[in-house]
Amino acid sequence: MSEGLVLKVQQLEQIWADVESKLDQRRREEIGDYIAKAKQALKDGNEPAGYSAADRGLTALKTARV
């Protein structure tokens, strides 16, 4: 598994931990879903799906109003 993907998921989780409580319910569910998908893709060895989910999660965090 790509070390880059592992680092990206860790980055996503770290940012998530800092802002989760400041987001509205819909945004929390959306980003939580992306994190779950990225972690599952890591377990499954599916790099493209992992990168896609992690990128979407990071984008959602960057565009969220906190």
PDB file of C-alpha atoms in Angstrom:
ATOM      1  CA  MET A   1       0.000   0.000   0.000  1.00  0.00           C
ATOM      2  CA  SER A   2       1.207   3.453  -0.830  1.00  0.00           C
ATOM      3  CA  GLU A   3       2.746   5.357   2.042  1.00  0.00           C
ATOM      4  CA  GLY A   4       1.377   8.523   0.440  1.00  0.00           C
ATOM      5  CA  LEU A   5      -2.182   7.309   0.879  1.00  0.00           C
ATOM      6  CA  VAL A   6      -1.555   6.392   4.509  1.00  0.00           C
ATOM      7  CA  LEU A   7      -0.183   9.887   5.142  1.00  0.00           C
ATOM      8  CA  LYS A   8      -3.117  11.508   3.340  1.00  0.00           C
ATOM      9  CA  VAL A   9      -5.636   9.582   5.455  1.00  0.00           C
ATOM     10  CA  GLN A  10      -3.723  10.540   8.611  1.00  0.00           C
ATOM     11  CA  GLN A  11      -3.775  14.191   7.530  1.00  0.00           C
ATOM     12  CA  LEU A  12      -7.511  13.979   6.912  1.00  0.00           C
ATOM     13  CA  GLU A  13      -8.115  12.456  10.346  1.00  0.00           C
ATOM     14  CA  GLN A  14      -5.957  15.086  12.063  1.00  0.00           C
ATOM     15  CA  ILE A  15      -7.784  18.011  10.444  1.00  0.00           C
ATOM     16  CA  TRP A  16     -11.095  16.271  11.124  1.00  0.00           C
ATOM     17  CA  ALA A  17     -10.303  15.963  14.835  1.00  0.00           C
ATOM     18  CA  ASP A  18      -9.644  19.703  15.013  1.00  0.00           C
ATOM     19  CA  VAL A  19     -12.862  20.878  13.340  1.00  0.00           C
ATOM     20  CA  GLU A  20     -15.484  18.135  13.734  1.00  0.00           C
ATOM     21  CA  SER A  21     -17.320  19.792  16.622  1.00  0.00           C
ATOM     22  CA  LYS A  22     -17.564  23.088  14.709  1.00  0.00           C
ATOM     23  CA  LEU A  23     -19.367  21.657  11.679  1.00  0.00           C
ATOM     24  CA  ASP A  24     -23.077  21.241  11.101  1.00  0.00           C
ATOM     25  CA  GLN A  25     -24.580  17.735  11.212  1.00  0.00           C
ATOM     26  CA  ARG A  26     -24.817  17.290   7.430  1.00  0.00           C
ATOM     27  CA  ARG A  27     -21.181  18.241   6.914  1.00  0.00           C
ATOM     28  CA  ARG A  28     -20.043  15.961   9.774  1.00  0.00           C
ATOM     29  CA  GLU A  29     -21.857  13.012   8.207  1.00  0.00           C
ATOM     30  CA  GLU A  30     -20.471  13.766   4.738  1.00  0.00           C
ATOM     31  CA  ILE A  31     -16.862  14.049   5.865  1.00  0.00           C
ATOM     32  CA  GLY A  32     -17.169  11.108   8.260  1.00  0.00           C
ATOM     33  CA  ASP A  33     -18.339   9.020   5.318  1.00  0.00           C
ATOM     34  CA  TYR A  34     -15.306  10.030   3.251  1.00  0.00           C
ATOM     35  CA  ILE A  35     -12.988   9.084   6.121  1.00  0.00           C
ATOM     36  CA  ALA A  36     -14.673   5.699   6.500  1.00  0.00           C
ATOM     37  CA  LYS A  37     -14.399   5.053   2.759  1.00  0.00           C
ATOM     38  CA  ALA A  38     -10.723   6.031   2.710  1.00  0.00           C
ATOM     39  CA  LYS A  39      -9.928   3.754   5.664  1.00  0.00           C
ATOM     40  CA  GLN A  40     -11.850   0.865   4.098  1.00  0.00           C
ATOM     41  CA  ALA A  41      -9.990   1.339   0.829  1.00  0.00           C
ATOM     42  CA  LEU A  42      -6.716   1.184   2.773  1.00  0.00           C
ATOM     43  CA  LYS A  43      -7.785  -2.125   4.312  1.00  0.00           C
ATOM     44  CA  ASP A  44      -8.898  -3.450   0.919  1.00  0.00           C
ATOM     45  CA  GLY A  45      -5.715  -2.323  -0.826  1.00  0.00           C
ATOM     46  CA  ASN A  46      -7.711  -0.175  -3.242  1.00  0.00           C
ATOM     47  CA  GLU A  47      -5.465   2.869  -3.684  1.00  0.00           C
ATOM     48  CA  PRO A  48      -7.553   4.724  -6.303  1.00  0.00           C
ATOM     49  CA  ALA A  49     -10.669   4.578  -4.131  1.00  0.00           C
ATOM     50  CA  GLY A  50      -8.659   5.578  -1.061  1.00  0.00           C
ATOM     51  CA  TYR A  51      -7.122   8.594  -2.732  1.00  0.00           C
ATOM     52  CA  SER A  52     -10.487   9.620  -4.150  1.00  0.00           C
ATOM     53  CA  ALA A  53     -12.224   9.451  -0.773  1.00  0.00           C
ATOM     54  CA  ALA A  54      -9.368  11.170   1.052  1.00  0.00           C
ATOM     55  CA  ASP A  55      -9.200  13.958  -1.533  1.00  0.00           C
ATOM     56  CA  ARG A  56     -12.945  14.503  -1.350  1.00  0.00           C
ATOM     57  CA  GLY A  57     -12.808  14.582   2.430  1.00  0.00           C
ATOM     58  CA  LEU A  58      -9.981  17.110   2.453  1.00  0.00           C
ATOM     59  CA  THR A  59     -11.798  19.271  -0.093  1.00  0.00           C
ATOM     60  CA  ALA A  60     -14.972  19.137   1.977  1.00  0.00           C
ATOM     61  CA  LEU A  61     -13.020  20.173   5.077  1.00  0.00           C
ATOM     62  CA  LYS A  62     -11.350  23.053   3.252  1.00  0.00           C
ATOM     63  CA  THR A  63     -14.642  24.386   1.941  1.00  0.00           C
ATOM     64  CA  ALA A  64     -16.595  23.900   5.185  1.00  0.00           C
ATOM     65  CA  ARG A  65     -17.418  26.964   7.175  1.00  0.00           C
ATOM     66  CA  VAL A  66     -16.265  26.566  10.744  1.00  0.00           C
TER      67      VAL A  66
END
